[in-house]
Short mmCIF file of N, CA and C in Angstrom, two decimals:
data_model
loop_
_atom_site.label_atom_id
_atom_site.label_comp_id
_atom_site.label_asym_id
_atom_site.label_seq_id
_atom_site.Cartn_x
_atom_site.Cartn_y
_atom_site.Cartn_z
N MET A 1 0.94 -1.43 -0.13
CA MET A 1 0.05 -0.05 0.08
C MET A 1 0.95 1.09 -0.01
N ILE A 2 0.47 2.26 -1.00
CA ILE A 2 1.46 3.51 -0.89
C ILE A 2 1.03 4.31 0.03
N GLY A 3 1.97 5.37 0.41
CA GLY A 3 1.22 6.16 1.65
C GLY A 3 0.33 7.43 1.24
N GLY A 4 -0.35 7.97 2.01
CA GLY A 4 -1.19 9.05 1.83
C GLY A 4 -2.21 9.13 2.59
N HIS A 5 -3.47 9.57 2.60
CA HIS A 5 -4.45 9.58 3.05
C HIS A 5 -5.52 8.29 2.83
N VAL A 6 -5.90 7.82 3.80
CA VAL A 6 -7.08 6.79 3.42
C VAL A 6 -8.33 6.88 3.51
N GLY A 7 -8.92 6.89 2.51
CA GLY A 7 -10.74 7.46 2.80
C GLY A 7 -11.42 6.56 2.88
N GLY A 8 -11.99 6.88 4.27
CA GLY A 8 -13.08 6.09 4.89
C GLY A 8 -13.76 4.73 4.31
N HIS A 9 -14.97 4.98 3.77
CA HIS A 9 -15.51 3.66 3.08
C HIS A 9 -15.05 3.28 2.11
N LEU A 10 -14.18 4.04 1.36
CA LEU A 10 -13.78 3.38 0.02
C LEU A 10 -12.72 2.47 0.51
N ALA A 11 -11.52 2.72 1.63
CA ALA A 11 -10.07 2.27 1.88
C ALA A 11 -9.24 2.44 0.87
N ALA A 12 -9.25 3.53 -0.08
CA ALA A 12 -8.42 4.15 -0.90
C ALA A 12 -7.66 5.02 -0.61
N THR A 13 -6.31 4.76 -1.07
CA THR A 13 -5.31 5.76 -0.76
C THR A 13 -5.08 7.03 -1.62
N MET A 14 -5.13 8.14 -0.94
CA MET A 14 -5.35 9.42 -2.02
C MET A 14 -4.57 10.39 -1.17
N GLY A 15 -4.48 11.66 -1.91
CA GLY A 15 -4.13 12.93 -1.28
C GLY A 15 -2.56 12.80 -2.46
N ASP A 16 -1.67 14.20 -1.79
CA ASP A 16 -0.65 14.51 -2.47
C ASP A 16 0.53 13.24 -2.30
N ASP A 17 0.50 12.84 -0.91
CA ASP A 17 1.73 11.78 -0.71
C ASP A 17 1.68 10.71 -1.33
N ALA A 18 0.40 10.16 -1.78
CA ALA A 18 0.11 8.85 -2.68
C ALA A 18 0.40 9.40 -3.97
N LEU A 19 -0.03 10.31 -4.73
CA LEU A 19 0.54 10.86 -5.71
C LEU A 19 2.09 10.93 -6.25
N GLU A 20 2.79 11.72 -4.84
CA GLU A 20 4.08 11.72 -5.31
C GLU A 20 4.68 10.23 -5.07
N ASN A 21 4.18 8.99 -4.28
CA ASN A 21 4.81 8.01 -3.91
C ASN A 21 4.66 7.24 -5.29
N MET A 22 3.25 7.34 -5.90
CA MET A 22 2.92 6.41 -6.93
C MET A 22 4.23 6.69 -8.31
N LYS A 23 4.53 7.95 -8.20
CA LYS A 23 5.29 8.45 -9.43
C LYS A 23 6.62 7.69 -9.57
N HIS A 24 6.91 6.82 -8.60
CA HIS A 24 8.22 6.04 -8.74
C HIS A 24 8.02 4.57 -8.85
N PHE A 25 6.73 4.23 -9.36
CA PHE A 25 6.45 2.92 -9.59
C PHE A 25 6.51 2.76 -11.43
N GLN A 26 6.91 1.55 -11.76
CA GLN A 26 6.73 1.12 -13.14
C GLN A 26 5.54 0.26 -13.30
N VAL A 27 4.71 0.55 -13.83
CA VAL A 27 3.17 -0.10 -13.99
C VAL A 27 3.20 -0.67 -15.60
N ASP A 28 3.13 -2.09 -15.74
CA ASP A 28 3.14 -2.76 -16.87
C ASP A 28 1.60 -2.63 -17.46
N LYS A 29 0.77 -3.31 -16.43
CA LYS A 29 -0.82 -3.11 -16.74
C LYS A 29 -1.53 -2.60 -15.70
N ALA A 30 -2.53 -1.80 -16.09
CA ALA A 30 -3.41 -1.11 -15.36
C ALA A 30 -4.93 -1.71 -15.53
N PHE A 31 -5.55 -2.11 -14.38
CA PHE A 31 -6.93 -2.82 -14.52
C PHE A 31 -7.71 -1.50 -13.70
N ILE A 32 -8.63 -0.72 -14.28
CA ILE A 32 -8.86 0.31 -13.58
C ILE A 32 -10.50 0.37 -14.06
N GLY A 33 -11.59 0.45 -12.81
CA GLY A 33 -12.85 0.63 -12.80
C GLY A 33 -13.07 2.25 -13.25
N VAL A 34 -14.19 2.59 -13.83
CA VAL A 34 -14.34 3.76 -14.29
C VAL A 34 -15.68 4.27 -14.18
N HIS A 35 -16.18 5.48 -14.10
CA HIS A 35 -17.46 5.85 -13.95
C HIS A 35 -18.10 5.97 -15.11
N SER A 36 -17.59 6.32 -16.45
CA SER A 36 -18.17 6.75 -17.65
C SER A 36 -17.14 6.11 -18.72
N ILE A 37 -17.56 5.69 -19.66
CA ILE A 37 -16.89 5.72 -21.01
C ILE A 37 -17.37 6.40 -21.93
N ASN A 38 -16.98 7.27 -22.55
CA ASN A 38 -17.37 8.28 -23.68
C ASN A 38 -16.56 8.24 -24.85
N PHE A 39 -17.10 7.66 -25.77
CA PHE A 39 -15.87 7.21 -27.05
C PHE A 39 -15.70 8.66 -27.91
N ASP A 40 -16.44 9.97 -27.52
CA ASP A 40 -16.02 11.34 -28.01
C ASP A 40 -15.14 12.02 -26.94
N VAL A 41 -14.76 11.73 -25.83
CA VAL A 41 -13.97 12.22 -25.09
C VAL A 41 -13.08 11.66 -24.17
N GLY A 42 -13.53 10.11 -23.93
CA GLY A 42 -12.55 9.42 -23.15
C GLY A 42 -13.44 9.02 -21.93
N ILE A 43 -12.39 8.46 -20.90
CA ILE A 43 -13.08 7.88 -19.99
C ILE A 43 -12.89 9.35 -19.08
N THR A 44 -14.12 9.21 -18.33
CA THR A 44 -14.68 10.39 -17.46
C THR A 44 -15.02 9.90 -16.22
N SER A 45 -14.95 10.69 -15.20
CA SER A 45 -14.79 10.32 -14.05
C SER A 45 -15.82 11.89 -13.00
N ILE A 46 -16.08 11.41 -11.75
CA ILE A 46 -16.64 12.26 -10.85
C ILE A 46 -15.31 13.08 -10.45
N ALA A 47 -15.17 14.44 -10.21
CA ALA A 47 -13.62 14.90 -9.68
C ALA A 47 -13.97 14.58 -8.27
N THR A 48 -13.10 13.47 -7.97
CA THR A 48 -12.80 13.22 -6.48
C THR A 48 -11.12 12.98 -6.39
N PRO A 49 -10.56 13.03 -4.97
CA PRO A 49 -9.34 12.60 -4.93
C PRO A 49 -8.89 11.36 -5.65
N GLN A 50 -9.97 10.08 -5.77
CA GLN A 50 -9.70 9.15 -6.08
C GLN A 50 -9.35 9.22 -7.87
N MET A 51 -10.10 10.18 -8.50
CA MET A 51 -9.79 10.39 -9.81
C MET A 51 -8.36 10.80 -10.30
N GLN A 52 -7.64 11.76 -9.19
CA GLN A 52 -6.49 12.09 -9.54
C GLN A 52 -5.41 10.88 -9.12
N VAL A 53 -5.96 9.74 -8.03
CA VAL A 53 -4.82 8.73 -8.13
C VAL A 53 -5.28 7.75 -9.42
N LYS A 54 -6.30 7.51 -9.93
CA LYS A 54 -6.31 6.77 -11.18
C LYS A 54 -5.93 7.57 -12.20
N ARG A 55 -5.90 8.71 -12.54
CA ARG A 55 -5.03 9.28 -13.56
C ARG A 55 -3.49 9.23 -13.64
N VAL A 56 -2.71 9.36 -12.84
CA VAL A 56 -1.55 9.07 -12.16
C VAL A 56 -1.12 7.59 -12.79
N ILE A 57 -2.03 6.77 -12.09
CA ILE A 57 -1.86 4.82 -12.71
C ILE A 57 -1.83 5.05 -14.19
N LEU A 58 -2.91 5.52 -14.72
CA LEU A 58 -3.05 5.49 -16.24
C LEU A 58 -2.04 6.09 -17.12
N ASN A 59 -1.46 7.29 -16.62
CA ASN A 59 -0.29 7.91 -17.45
C ASN A 59 0.98 7.23 -17.32
N MET A 60 1.13 6.35 -16.14
CA MET A 60 2.33 5.45 -15.90
C MET A 60 2.43 4.14 -16.53
N SER A 61 0.93 3.49 -16.98
CA SER A 61 0.68 2.56 -17.53
C SER A 61 1.27 2.19 -18.86
N HIS A 62 1.71 1.04 -19.18
CA HIS A 62 2.60 0.56 -20.59
C HIS A 62 1.20 0.21 -21.40
N LYS A 63 0.02 -0.73 -20.71
CA LYS A 63 -0.95 -1.03 -21.27
C LYS A 63 -2.41 -0.74 -19.97
N VAL A 64 -3.32 0.14 -20.59
CA VAL A 64 -4.42 0.20 -19.96
C VAL A 64 -5.72 -0.49 -20.26
N TYR A 65 -6.06 -1.53 -19.16
CA TYR A 65 -7.60 -2.53 -19.29
C TYR A 65 -8.85 -1.73 -18.54
N VAL A 66 -9.57 -1.38 -19.17
CA VAL A 66 -10.61 -0.54 -18.59
C VAL A 66 -11.64 -1.55 -18.07
N LEU A 67 -12.45 -1.64 -16.86
CA LEU A 67 -13.18 -2.50 -16.33
C LEU A 67 -14.44 -1.69 -16.13
N ALA A 68 -15.54 -1.71 -17.08
CA ALA A 68 -16.81 -1.25 -17.20
C ALA A 68 -18.03 -2.16 -17.76
N ASP A 69 -18.96 -2.12 -16.65
CA ASP A 69 -20.31 -2.71 -17.39
C ASP A 69 -20.69 -2.06 -18.33
N SER A 70 -21.78 -2.74 -18.95
CA SER A 70 -22.34 -1.68 -20.21
C SER A 70 -22.92 -0.77 -19.78
N SER A 71 -23.48 -0.65 -18.68
CA SER A 71 -24.20 0.78 -18.17
C SER A 71 -23.28 1.80 -17.95
N LYS A 72 -21.81 1.57 -18.22
CA LYS A 72 -21.42 3.04 -18.02
C LYS A 72 -20.63 3.79 -19.45
N PHE A 73 -21.10 2.76 -20.41
CA PHE A 73 -21.15 3.52 -21.85
C PHE A 73 -21.98 4.66 -22.28
N GLY A 74 -21.51 5.60 -22.68
CA GLY A 74 -22.09 6.91 -23.02
C GLY A 74 -22.28 7.89 -22.01
N GLY A 75 -23.03 8.93 -21.88
CA GLY A 75 -22.83 9.82 -20.83
C GLY A 75 -21.55 10.07 -20.68
N GLY A 76 -21.43 10.57 -19.41
CA GLY A 76 -20.06 11.26 -19.26
C GLY A 76 -20.30 12.17 -17.96
N TYR A 77 -18.83 12.40 -17.15
CA TYR A 77 -18.93 13.32 -16.28
C TYR A 77 -17.91 14.58 -16.72
N LEU A 78 -17.63 15.61 -15.95
CA LEU A 78 -17.03 16.48 -16.17
C LEU A 78 -15.53 16.47 -16.74
N SER A 79 -14.79 15.66 -15.60
CA SER A 79 -13.50 15.19 -15.41
C SER A 79 -13.05 14.09 -16.34
N VAL A 80 -12.48 14.40 -17.60
CA VAL A 80 -11.85 13.76 -18.33
C VAL A 80 -10.43 13.16 -17.83
N ILE A 81 -10.23 11.78 -17.55
CA ILE A 81 -9.25 11.36 -16.75
C ILE A 81 -8.28 10.50 -17.94
N TYR A 82 -8.53 10.07 -19.12
CA TYR A 82 -7.87 9.58 -19.99
C TYR A 82 -8.31 9.06 -21.45
N PRO A 83 -7.59 9.80 -22.52
CA PRO A 83 -7.98 9.52 -23.93
C PRO A 83 -8.30 8.20 -24.34
N MET A 84 -9.48 7.88 -25.29
CA MET A 84 -9.74 6.67 -25.71
C MET A 84 -8.43 6.11 -26.65
N LYS A 85 -7.99 6.90 -27.20
CA LYS A 85 -6.93 6.45 -27.87
C LYS A 85 -5.86 5.75 -27.40
N ASP A 86 -5.68 5.72 -26.14
CA ASP A 86 -4.65 5.16 -25.33
C ASP A 86 -4.96 3.93 -24.68
N ILE A 87 -6.38 3.75 -24.86
CA ILE A 87 -6.93 2.19 -23.92
C ILE A 87 -6.51 0.94 -24.74
N TYR A 88 -5.85 0.32 -24.18
CA TYR A 88 -5.59 -1.18 -24.49
C TYR A 88 -6.51 -1.97 -24.90
N LYS A 89 -7.66 -2.22 -23.81
CA LYS A 89 -8.74 -3.07 -24.01
C LYS A 89 -9.82 -2.81 -22.99
N ILE A 90 -11.20 -3.01 -22.99
CA ILE A 90 -12.04 -2.68 -22.32
C ILE A 90 -12.47 -4.04 -22.12
N ILE A 91 -12.95 -4.07 -20.70
CA ILE A 91 -13.27 -5.56 -20.17
C ILE A 91 -15.12 -5.13 -19.90
N THR A 92 -15.76 -6.14 -20.56
CA THR A 92 -17.45 -5.55 -20.02
C THR A 92 -18.45 -6.54 -20.18
N ASP A 93 -19.77 -6.63 -20.14
CA ASP A 93 -20.63 -7.44 -19.95
C ASP A 93 -21.20 -7.75 -21.35
N ASP A 94 -21.89 -8.85 -21.04
CA ASP A 94 -22.76 -8.91 -22.92
C ASP A 94 -23.78 -8.34 -22.89
N SER A 95 -24.25 -7.19 -22.26
CA SER A 95 -25.17 -6.53 -22.63
C SER A 95 -24.74 -5.06 -23.31
N ILE A 96 -23.43 -5.10 -23.44
CA ILE A 96 -22.93 -3.64 -24.49
C ILE A 96 -23.84 -4.01 -25.84
N SER A 97 -24.25 -2.48 -26.07
CA SER A 97 -24.65 -2.50 -27.37
C SER A 97 -24.07 -2.61 -28.48
N THR A 98 -24.66 -2.93 -29.70
CA THR A 98 -23.93 -3.11 -31.05
C THR A 98 -23.22 -1.74 -31.47
N GLU A 99 -23.96 -0.56 -30.92
CA GLU A 99 -23.36 0.78 -31.01
C GLU A 99 -22.18 0.67 -30.58
N ASN A 100 -22.27 0.50 -29.34
CA ASN A 100 -20.68 0.78 -28.67
C ASN A 100 -19.62 -0.16 -28.95
N ILE A 101 -19.99 -1.63 -29.52
CA ILE A 101 -19.27 -2.26 -29.95
C ILE A 101 -18.39 -1.80 -31.22
N LYS A 102 -19.49 -1.23 -32.01
CA LYS A 102 -18.64 -0.54 -33.37
C LYS A 102 -18.01 0.87 -33.42
N LYS A 103 -18.39 1.33 -32.15
CA LYS A 103 -17.57 2.59 -31.63
C LYS A 103 -16.02 2.09 -31.08
N ALA A 104 -16.18 1.01 -30.42
CA ALA A 104 -14.80 0.63 -30.01
C ALA A 104 -13.70 0.12 -30.94
N GLN A 105 -14.44 -0.54 -32.25
CA GLN A 105 -13.77 -1.18 -33.14
C GLN A 105 -13.32 0.03 -33.83
N LYS A 106 -14.07 1.25 -34.05
CA LYS A 106 -13.63 2.58 -34.83
C LYS A 106 -12.41 3.18 -34.32
N GLU A 107 -12.17 3.01 -32.92
CA GLU A 107 -11.32 3.46 -31.95
C GLU A 107 -10.12 2.69 -32.07
N ASN A 108 -9.98 1.12 -32.66
CA ASN A 108 -9.43 0.13 -32.78
C ASN A 108 -9.15 -0.29 -31.05
N ILE A 109 -10.18 0.04 -30.34
CA ILE A 109 -10.12 -0.80 -29.02
C ILE A 109 -10.64 -2.20 -28.71
N SER A 110 -9.60 -3.15 -28.57
CA SER A 110 -10.28 -4.17 -28.30
C SER A 110 -11.19 -4.41 -26.77
N LEU A 111 -12.21 -5.43 -27.38
CA LEU A 111 -13.12 -5.74 -26.36
C LEU A 111 -12.95 -6.99 -25.81
N VAL A 112 -13.09 -7.28 -24.69
CA VAL A 112 -13.45 -8.46 -23.90
C VAL A 112 -14.87 -8.39 -23.36
N ILE A 113 -15.83 -9.36 -24.03
CA ILE A 113 -17.04 -9.39 -23.41
C ILE A 113 -17.07 -10.52 -22.52
N ALA A 114 -17.65 -10.40 -21.19
CA ALA A 114 -17.64 -11.49 -20.26
C ALA A 114 -19.16 -11.96 -20.44
N ARG A 115 -19.50 -13.26 -20.26
CA ARG A 115 -20.58 -13.53 -20.36
C ARG A 115 -20.83 -14.31 -19.34
#
């Protein structure tokens, strides 16, 4: 566990100390849960301290795997934390729409559809 402030019910490390400590890590693969996937702007999130930690992890990673059920596609939040063009794979459920499958293909993003 990295240093920093541990946030209440989430038990997530965040804050300036966490962000600074993470800059010293080498990340080959990041598996990240997200609030929203918007093919027009990227991965979006609620502006929270956890969002800052996710952004640092994503920017340090060689391959980014996004974990998102089909309800996370579309919509979006104010904070864009990562561009679509840099996502390696999206892992989602089999309720993903044909439209979103086509959008992922257009962006050359591989989908793993769990059944």
